[in-house]
Short mmCIF file of N, CA, C and O in Angstrom, two decimals:
data_model
loop_
_atom_site.label_atom_id
_atom_site.label_comp_id
_atom_site.label_asym_id
_atom_site.label_seq_id
_atom_site.Cartn_x
_atom_site.Cartn_y
_atom_site.Cartn_z
N MET A 253 6.43 28.63 -19.19
CA MET A 253 6.51 27.97 -18.31
C MET A 253 6.39 26.28 -19.33
O MET A 253 6.85 25.64 -19.15
N GLY A 254 5.83 26.42 -20.76
CA GLY A 254 6.23 25.86 -21.20
C GLY A 254 5.35 24.58 -21.76
O GLY A 254 5.07 23.54 -22.39
N ILE A 255 4.00 24.58 -21.03
CA ILE A 255 2.97 23.71 -20.95
C ILE A 255 1.99 24.77 -21.72
O ILE A 255 1.07 25.83 -21.46
N GLY A 256 1.52 23.81 -22.69
CA GLY A 256 0.30 24.08 -23.54
C GLY A 256 -0.84 22.99 -23.11
O GLY A 256 -1.16 22.67 -22.01
N PRO A 257 -1.89 24.04 -23.46
CA PRO A 257 -3.07 23.17 -23.48
C PRO A 257 -3.79 21.53 -23.16
O PRO A 257 -4.45 20.89 -22.47
N ASP A 258 -2.91 21.03 -24.17
CA ASP A 258 -3.30 19.54 -24.35
C ASP A 258 -2.00 19.10 -23.15
O ASP A 258 -2.74 18.28 -22.50
N SER A 259 -1.20 19.71 -23.21
CA SER A 259 -0.28 18.63 -22.13
C SER A 259 -0.82 19.18 -20.36
O SER A 259 -0.64 18.04 -19.17
N ALA A 260 -1.45 20.49 -20.06
CA ALA A 260 -2.01 20.94 -18.95
C ALA A 260 -3.49 19.52 -19.03
O ALA A 260 -3.26 19.20 -17.29
N VAL A 261 -4.13 19.77 -19.66
CA VAL A 261 -5.39 18.47 -19.59
C VAL A 261 -5.06 16.76 -19.29
O VAL A 261 -5.37 16.72 -18.34
N THR A 262 -3.37 16.93 -19.87
CA THR A 262 -3.23 15.55 -19.98
C THR A 262 -2.78 15.19 -18.68
O THR A 262 -2.79 14.17 -17.45
N LEU A 263 -2.67 16.40 -17.90
CA LEU A 263 -1.92 15.78 -16.47
C LEU A 263 -2.71 15.76 -15.31
O LEU A 263 -2.94 15.31 -14.33
N LEU A 264 -3.84 16.92 -15.81
CA LEU A 264 -4.81 16.95 -14.66
C LEU A 264 -5.33 16.38 -14.81
O LEU A 264 -6.23 15.62 -13.72
N ILE A 265 -5.82 15.46 -15.82
CA ILE A 265 -6.73 14.08 -15.85
C ILE A 265 -5.89 13.22 -15.49
O ILE A 265 -6.39 12.04 -14.55
N ALA A 266 -4.55 12.65 -15.06
CA ALA A 266 -3.77 11.96 -14.71
C ALA A 266 -4.21 12.14 -12.92
O ALA A 266 -3.99 11.14 -12.15
N MET A 267 -4.14 13.47 -12.82
CA MET A 267 -4.27 13.64 -11.24
C MET A 267 -5.82 12.90 -10.81
O MET A 267 -5.52 12.77 -9.47
N GLY A 268 -6.37 13.15 -11.75
CA GLY A 268 -7.73 12.81 -11.03
C GLY A 268 -9.10 13.65 -10.57
O GLY A 268 -7.83 14.71 -10.87
N ASP A 269 -9.82 13.34 -10.24
CA ASP A 269 -10.55 14.33 -9.81
C ASP A 269 -10.74 14.45 -8.16
O ASP A 269 -11.32 15.49 -7.51
N ASN A 270 -9.47 13.93 -7.50
CA ASN A 270 -9.48 13.93 -5.85
C ASN A 270 -7.78 13.99 -6.07
O ASN A 270 -6.84 13.71 -5.63
N PRO A 271 -7.23 15.50 -6.40
CA PRO A 271 -5.32 15.66 -6.54
C PRO A 271 -5.21 15.84 -4.84
O PRO A 271 -3.76 15.22 -4.94
N GLU A 272 -5.56 15.70 -3.68
CA GLU A 272 -5.76 15.49 -2.43
C GLU A 272 -4.79 14.43 -2.10
O GLU A 272 -3.84 13.75 -1.22
N ARG A 273 -5.29 13.52 -3.03
CA ARG A 273 -4.59 11.60 -2.77
C ARG A 273 -3.38 11.44 -3.09
O ARG A 273 -3.04 10.70 -2.14
N LEU A 274 -3.06 12.60 -4.23
CA LEU A 274 -1.35 12.98 -3.94
C LEU A 274 -0.74 13.49 -2.89
O LEU A 274 -0.69 14.58 -3.43
N SER A 275 0.10 13.02 -1.88
CA SER A 275 0.26 13.54 -1.00
C SER A 275 1.66 14.28 -1.09
O SER A 275 2.14 15.46 -0.66
N THR A 276 2.64 13.88 -1.89
CA THR A 276 4.30 14.24 -2.40
C THR A 276 4.00 14.00 -3.85
O THR A 276 3.33 13.79 -4.52
N GLU A 277 5.40 15.13 -4.20
CA GLU A 277 5.65 15.15 -5.62
C GLU A 277 6.18 13.47 -6.06
O GLU A 277 6.19 13.32 -7.47
N ALA A 278 7.29 12.92 -5.23
CA ALA A 278 7.09 11.92 -5.37
C ALA A 278 6.08 11.16 -6.25
O ALA A 278 6.39 9.98 -7.17
N SER A 279 4.82 11.22 -5.10
CA SER A 279 3.90 9.85 -5.61
C SER A 279 3.32 10.71 -7.12
O SER A 279 2.73 9.83 -7.68
N PHE A 280 2.97 12.35 -7.08
CA PHE A 280 2.49 12.40 -8.75
C PHE A 280 4.18 11.53 -9.80
O PHE A 280 3.26 11.53 -10.56
N ALA A 281 4.89 12.03 -9.34
CA ALA A 281 5.96 11.35 -10.50
C ALA A 281 6.14 10.06 -11.00
O ALA A 281 6.29 9.58 -12.23
N ALA A 282 5.83 9.24 -9.53
CA ALA A 282 5.57 8.21 -9.84
C ALA A 282 4.36 7.45 -10.78
O ALA A 282 4.26 6.94 -11.85
N LEU A 283 3.07 8.46 -10.40
CA LEU A 283 2.01 8.43 -11.51
C LEU A 283 2.01 8.40 -12.72
O LEU A 283 2.00 7.92 -13.69
N CYS A 284 3.41 9.46 -12.97
CA CYS A 284 3.60 9.73 -14.44
C CYS A 284 4.73 9.23 -15.11
O CYS A 284 4.71 9.32 -16.47
N GLY A 285 5.24 8.25 -14.34
CA GLY A 285 6.22 7.21 -15.08
C GLY A 285 7.79 7.83 -15.08
O GLY A 285 8.56 7.89 -16.08
N VAL A 286 7.95 9.26 -14.26
CA VAL A 286 9.15 9.99 -13.86
C VAL A 286 9.74 9.71 -12.93
O VAL A 286 10.88 10.09 -12.69
N SER A 287 9.19 8.92 -12.01
CA SER A 287 10.45 8.87 -11.11
C SER A 287 11.51 7.66 -11.06
O SER A 287 12.03 6.99 -11.98
N PRO A 288 12.85 8.38 -10.59
CA PRO A 288 13.75 7.77 -10.74
C PRO A 288 13.85 5.65 -10.53
O PRO A 288 13.33 6.24 -9.20
N VAL A 289 14.29 4.87 -11.01
CA VAL A 289 15.05 3.73 -10.79
C VAL A 289 16.63 3.49 -10.99
O VAL A 289 17.04 3.54 -11.63
N GLU A 290 17.12 2.74 -9.83
CA GLU A 290 18.31 2.46 -9.90
C GLU A 290 18.35 1.12 -10.49
O GLU A 290 17.61 -0.24 -10.54
N TYR A 291 19.36 1.18 -11.48
CA TYR A 291 19.73 0.01 -12.56
C TYR A 291 21.13 -0.25 -12.49
O TYR A 291 22.14 0.64 -12.20
N SER A 292 21.70 -1.36 -12.83
CA SER A 292 22.77 -1.55 -12.67
C SER A 292 22.83 -2.48 -13.92
O SER A 292 22.79 -3.75 -13.64
N SER A 293 24.42 -2.40 -14.84
CA SER A 293 24.12 -3.08 -16.17
C SER A 293 25.35 -4.20 -15.73
O SER A 293 25.90 -4.84 -16.66
N GLY A 294 25.77 -3.87 -13.96
CA GLY A 294 27.10 -4.65 -14.07
C GLY A 294 28.58 -4.13 -13.93
O GLY A 294 29.13 -4.26 -12.82
N ARG A 295 28.77 -3.22 -14.49
CA ARG A 295 30.19 -2.48 -14.80
C ARG A 295 29.54 -1.15 -13.89
O ARG A 295 30.01 -0.61 -13.45
N ARG A 296 28.39 -0.52 -14.16
CA ARG A 296 28.15 0.82 -12.92
C ARG A 296 26.65 0.48 -13.15
O ARG A 296 25.68 0.23 -13.59
N SER A 297 26.17 1.17 -12.33
CA SER A 297 24.81 1.55 -11.80
C SER A 297 24.31 2.75 -11.77
O SER A 297 25.56 4.08 -11.62
N SER A 298 23.08 3.19 -12.73
CA SER A 298 22.54 4.73 -12.69
C SER A 298 20.98 4.59 -12.42
O SER A 298 20.74 3.75 -11.57
N ARG A 299 20.53 5.36 -13.23
CA ARG A 299 18.81 5.40 -12.84
C ARG A 299 18.38 5.45 -13.84
O ARG A 299 19.05 6.29 -14.75
N ARG A 300 17.34 5.35 -14.00
CA ARG A 300 16.36 4.90 -15.51
C ARG A 300 14.73 5.80 -14.81
O ARG A 300 14.44 5.49 -13.65
N LEU A 301 14.12 5.81 -15.92
CA LEU A 301 12.71 5.98 -15.42
C LEU A 301 12.08 4.93 -15.46
O LEU A 301 12.09 4.27 -15.72
N ASN A 302 11.26 5.21 -14.48
CA ASN A 302 10.37 4.30 -14.33
C ASN A 302 9.38 4.32 -15.09
O ASN A 302 8.59 4.74 -15.94
N HIS A 303 9.57 2.68 -15.77
CA HIS A 303 8.31 2.39 -16.78
C HIS A 303 6.72 2.29 -16.95
O HIS A 303 6.23 2.24 -17.68
N GLY A 304 6.78 2.16 -15.37
CA GLY A 304 5.04 2.18 -15.05
C GLY A 304 4.56 3.52 -14.96
O GLY A 304 5.37 4.76 -15.48
N GLY A 305 3.37 4.01 -14.80
CA GLY A 305 2.74 4.97 -14.99
C GLY A 305 1.77 5.72 -15.93
O GLY A 305 1.93 4.42 -17.06
N ASP A 306 1.62 6.58 -16.07
CA ASP A 306 -0.07 6.85 -17.08
C ASP A 306 1.28 7.53 -18.19
O ASP A 306 2.29 7.98 -18.22
N ARG A 307 1.07 6.93 -19.12
CA ARG A 307 1.85 7.12 -20.45
C ARG A 307 0.93 7.92 -21.52
O ARG A 307 2.71 9.17 -21.76
N GLN A 308 0.04 8.87 -21.16
CA GLN A 308 -0.12 10.02 -21.59
C GLN A 308 0.54 10.89 -20.93
O GLN A 308 1.02 12.36 -21.44
N ALA A 309 0.52 11.21 -19.53
CA ALA A 309 1.31 12.01 -18.46
C ALA A 309 2.34 12.04 -18.75
O ALA A 309 3.19 13.30 -18.70
N ASN A 310 3.13 10.85 -19.04
CA ASN A 310 5.09 10.82 -19.70
C ASN A 310 4.97 11.39 -20.64
O ASN A 310 6.30 12.22 -20.90
N ALA A 311 4.30 11.73 -21.82
CA ALA A 311 4.46 11.74 -23.37
C ALA A 311 3.91 13.91 -22.68
O ALA A 311 4.73 14.32 -23.41
N ALA A 312 3.04 14.18 -21.98
CA ALA A 312 2.99 15.29 -21.87
C ALA A 312 4.02 15.79 -21.22
O ALA A 312 4.92 16.82 -21.83
N LEU A 313 5.12 15.28 -20.15
CA LEU A 313 5.99 16.08 -19.57
C LEU A 313 7.07 15.95 -20.76
O LEU A 313 8.03 16.95 -20.64
N HIS A 314 7.30 14.82 -21.59
CA HIS A 314 8.13 15.01 -22.30
C HIS A 314 8.24 15.90 -23.28
O HIS A 314 9.17 16.76 -23.66
N ARG A 315 7.08 16.43 -23.91
CA ARG A 315 6.78 17.52 -24.75
C ARG A 315 7.14 18.79 -24.02
O ARG A 315 7.52 19.84 -24.28
N ILE A 316 6.96 18.62 -22.55
CA ILE A 316 7.30 20.15 -21.99
C ILE A 316 8.29 20.37 -21.68
O ILE A 316 9.18 21.19 -22.10
N VAL A 317 9.36 19.21 -21.90
CA VAL A 317 10.70 19.53 -21.46
C VAL A 317 11.34 19.62 -22.78
O VAL A 317 11.93 20.76 -22.70
N PHE A 318 10.63 19.31 -24.35
CA PHE A 318 11.20 19.68 -25.57
C PHE A 318 11.10 21.15 -26.09
O PHE A 318 12.18 21.66 -26.76
N THR A 319 9.65 21.47 -25.46
CA THR A 319 9.34 22.91 -25.64
C THR A 319 10.40 23.88 -24.65
O THR A 319 10.85 24.96 -25.13
N ARG A 320 10.48 23.46 -23.52
CA ARG A 320 11.29 24.03 -22.45
C ARG A 320 12.80 24.12 -23.08
O ARG A 320 13.68 25.56 -22.91
N LEU A 321 13.79 23.15 -23.50
CA LEU A 321 14.67 23.04 -24.25
C LEU A 321 15.37 24.09 -25.82
O LEU A 321 16.27 24.26 -25.61
N ARG A 322 13.81 23.50 -25.99
CA ARG A 322 13.97 25.21 -27.42
C ARG A 322 14.00 26.56 -26.94
O ARG A 322 14.49 27.47 -28.09
N HIS A 323 12.89 26.94 -25.91
CA HIS A 323 12.34 28.41 -25.27
C HIS A 323 13.65 28.66 -24.32
O HIS A 323 13.24 30.26 -24.23
N ASP A 324 13.28 28.16 -23.41
CA ASP A 324 13.70 28.62 -21.85
C ASP A 324 15.23 28.90 -21.61
O ASP A 324 15.97 27.33 -21.50
N PRO A 325 15.27 30.14 -21.52
CA PRO A 325 17.04 30.22 -21.37
C PRO A 325 17.48 29.46 -20.01
O PRO A 325 18.53 28.76 -20.28
N ARG A 326 17.25 29.11 -19.03
CA ARG A 326 17.17 28.54 -17.91
C ARG A 326 17.05 27.19 -18.38
O ARG A 326 18.18 27.04 -17.97
N THR A 327 16.18 26.56 -18.93
CA THR A 327 16.29 25.12 -18.96
C THR A 327 17.68 24.81 -20.12
O THR A 327 18.54 23.98 -19.91
N GLN A 328 18.32 25.93 -21.10
CA GLN A 328 19.12 25.38 -21.92
C GLN A 328 20.21 25.72 -21.38
O GLN A 328 21.49 25.21 -21.78
N ALA A 329 20.30 26.43 -20.13
CA ALA A 329 21.59 26.36 -20.07
C ALA A 329 21.84 25.67 -18.81
O ALA A 329 23.02 25.27 -18.22
N TYR A 330 20.68 25.19 -17.93
CA TYR A 330 21.04 23.56 -17.10
C TYR A 330 21.28 22.67 -18.32
O TYR A 330 22.45 21.89 -17.85
N ASP A 331 21.10 22.61 -19.33
CA ASP A 331 21.57 21.43 -20.15
C ASP A 331 22.75 21.88 -20.28
O ASP A 331 23.60 20.35 -20.68
N GLU A 332 23.37 23.11 -20.73
CA GLU A 332 25.04 23.05 -21.11
C GLU A 332 25.57 22.82 -20.06
O GLU A 332 26.31 22.52 -20.33
N ARG A 333 25.17 23.22 -18.61
CA ARG A 333 25.95 23.13 -17.70
C ARG A 333 25.92 21.17 -17.60
O ARG A 333 27.01 20.78 -17.16
N ARG A 334 24.71 20.43 -17.51
CA ARG A 334 24.89 19.25 -16.92
C ARG A 334 25.72 18.42 -17.75
O ARG A 334 26.48 17.65 -17.86
N THR A 335 25.88 19.15 -19.59
CA THR A 335 26.34 18.44 -20.73
C THR A 335 28.23 18.41 -19.87
O THR A 335 28.94 17.56 -20.46
N GLN A 336 28.52 19.98 -19.72
CA GLN A 336 30.01 19.93 -19.59
C GLN A 336 30.14 19.12 -18.56
O GLN A 336 31.31 18.29 -18.08
N GLU A 337 29.61 18.66 -17.42
CA GLU A 337 29.50 18.09 -16.24
C GLU A 337 29.90 16.57 -16.82
O GLU A 337 30.10 15.00 -16.17
N GLY A 338 29.50 15.61 -18.09
CA GLY A 338 29.56 14.38 -18.34
C GLY A 338 28.34 13.36 -18.35
O GLY A 338 28.13 12.46 -18.98
N LYS A 339 26.70 14.08 -18.25
CA LYS A 339 26.40 14.01 -18.28
C LYS A 339 25.65 13.41 -19.37
O LYS A 339 26.09 14.29 -20.59
N THR A 340 24.36 12.42 -20.14
CA THR A 340 24.58 11.96 -21.31
C THR A 340 22.93 12.61 -21.50
O THR A 340 22.47 12.93 -20.40
N ARG A 341 22.35 13.10 -22.84
CA ARG A 341 21.06 13.36 -23.14
C ARG A 341 20.00 12.95 -22.76
O ARG A 341 19.26 13.62 -22.34
N ARG A 342 20.14 11.32 -22.58
CA ARG A 342 19.28 11.19 -21.56
C ARG A 342 18.87 11.18 -20.22
O ARG A 342 18.04 11.17 -19.61
N GLU A 343 20.46 11.31 -19.46
CA GLU A 343 20.18 11.33 -18.16
C GLU A 343 19.80 13.23 -17.57
O GLU A 343 18.67 12.82 -16.89
N ILE A 344 20.03 13.89 -18.58
CA ILE A 344 19.70 14.93 -18.44
C ILE A 344 18.03 15.19 -19.09
O ILE A 344 17.16 16.03 -17.91
N ILE A 345 17.78 14.74 -19.56
CA ILE A 345 15.99 14.58 -19.79
C ILE A 345 15.31 14.30 -18.83
O ILE A 345 13.95 14.86 -18.29
N ARG A 346 15.88 13.12 -18.55
CA ARG A 346 15.43 12.53 -16.97
C ARG A 346 15.14 12.98 -15.66
O ARG A 346 14.37 13.35 -15.51
N CYS A 347 16.54 13.92 -15.71
CA CYS A 347 15.75 15.24 -14.66
C CYS A 347 15.31 16.16 -15.26
O CYS A 347 14.61 16.43 -13.83
N LEU A 348 14.97 16.69 -16.08
CA LEU A 348 14.19 17.79 -16.75
C LEU A 348 12.68 17.04 -16.62
O LEU A 348 11.86 17.91 -16.09
N LYS A 349 12.48 16.12 -16.89
CA LYS A 349 11.00 15.50 -16.56
C LYS A 349 10.42 15.99 -14.86
O LYS A 349 9.61 15.90 -14.62
N ARG A 350 11.54 15.02 -14.28
CA ARG A 350 11.35 15.28 -13.00
C ARG A 350 11.17 16.74 -12.31
O ARG A 350 10.43 16.85 -11.93
N TYR A 351 12.18 17.37 -12.83
CA TYR A 351 11.55 18.73 -12.16
C TYR A 351 10.55 19.18 -12.92
O TYR A 351 10.02 20.23 -12.02
N ALA A 352 9.58 19.07 -14.10
CA ALA A 352 8.41 19.44 -14.79
C ALA A 352 7.25 18.90 -13.64
O ALA A 352 6.57 19.75 -13.89
N ALA A 353 7.90 17.79 -13.33
CA ALA A 353 6.66 17.00 -12.62
C ALA A 353 6.95 17.68 -11.71
O ALA A 353 5.54 17.99 -10.98
N ARG A 354 7.67 18.27 -10.66
CA ARG A 354 7.38 18.70 -9.38
C ARG A 354 6.98 20.49 -9.76
O ARG A 354 6.05 20.45 -8.63
N GLU A 355 7.28 20.98 -10.44
CA GLU A 355 6.96 22.22 -11.28
C GLU A 355 4.90 22.02 -11.22
O GLU A 355 4.45 22.63 -10.60
N VAL A 356 4.90 21.12 -12.01
CA VAL A 356 2.94 20.99 -12.28
C VAL A 356 2.58 20.75 -11.30
O VAL A 356 1.33 21.31 -10.24
N PHE A 357 3.47 19.81 -10.05
CA PHE A 357 2.65 19.22 -8.65
C PHE A 357 2.25 20.62 -8.23
O PHE A 357 1.01 20.44 -7.65
N ASN A 358 3.64 21.55 -7.88
CA ASN A 358 3.25 22.77 -6.93
C ASN A 358 2.17 23.33 -7.26
O ASN A 358 1.49 24.00 -6.21
N LEU A 359 2.71 23.86 -8.23
CA LEU A 359 1.00 24.16 -9.11
C LEU A 359 -0.53 24.19 -9.05
O LEU A 359 -0.98 24.95 -8.52
N VAL A 360 -0.31 22.63 -8.93
CA VAL A 360 -2.00 22.49 -9.03
C VAL A 360 -2.11 22.40 -7.38
O VAL A 360 -3.08 22.66 -7.01
N ARG A 361 -0.98 21.49 -6.25
CA ARG A 361 -1.43 22.20 -5.01
C ARG A 361 -1.60 23.41 -4.65
O ARG A 361 -2.46 23.38 -3.74
N ALA A 362 -1.01 24.31 -5.09
CA ALA A 362 -1.11 25.44 -4.78
C ALA A 362 -2.71 26.00 -4.92
O ALA A 362 -3.03 27.07 -4.07
N GLY A 363 -3.57 25.43 -6.08
CA GLY A 363 -4.40 26.36 -6.81
C GLY A 363 -5.42 25.44 -6.01
O GLY A 363 -6.36 26.04 -6.13
N ILE A 364 -5.17 24.27 -5.04
CA ILE A 364 -6.28 23.32 -4.21
C ILE A 364 -6.78 24.47 -3.04
O ILE A 364 -5.62 24.64 -2.65
N GLN A 365 -7.85 24.85 -2.60
CA GLN A 365 -8.58 25.40 -1.40
C GLN A 365 -8.88 24.15 -0.83
O GLN A 365 -9.96 23.70 -1.30
N ARG A 366 -8.35 24.17 0.59
CA ARG A 366 -8.45 23.77 1.55
C ARG A 366 -9.95 23.93 2.32
O ARG A 366 -9.91 25.49 2.27
N PRO A 367 -10.66 23.21 2.39
CA PRO A 367 -11.98 24.22 3.58
C PRO A 367 -11.66 24.30 4.94
O PRO A 367 -10.56 23.59 5.06
N PRO A 368 -12.05 25.58 5.49
CA PRO A 368 -11.67 25.23 6.92
C PRO A 368 -11.84 24.91 8.09
O PRO A 368 -12.72 24.37 7.78
N LEU A 369 -11.21 24.58 9.02
CA LEU A 369 -11.26 23.66 9.83
C LEU A 369 -12.37 24.14 10.58
O LEU A 369 -12.46 24.88 11.50
#
């Protein structure tokens, strides 16, 4: 998956001692600073990453994405496909960071054991 121990620890620290407080993957993405924000330059409107959030968690997701771009065939195929669609490198990285945040969130949530009712 391309997550090293340093990146994993950084993302777990960002989640905090109580990961149940993050109810959706969108809330985790906002916490890490990888939630999309609409913006317009006048001529065109687009999306950029939210500048808020935990900078270390954002850097960890950045490392994960670039490791995957170098070694993961699925990510390389995604990069090629989106490049052929006309997306810029920055837009592709933005999407990959969001996908990585979604996968990390789902892995952590699956590992949480809920107490019986």
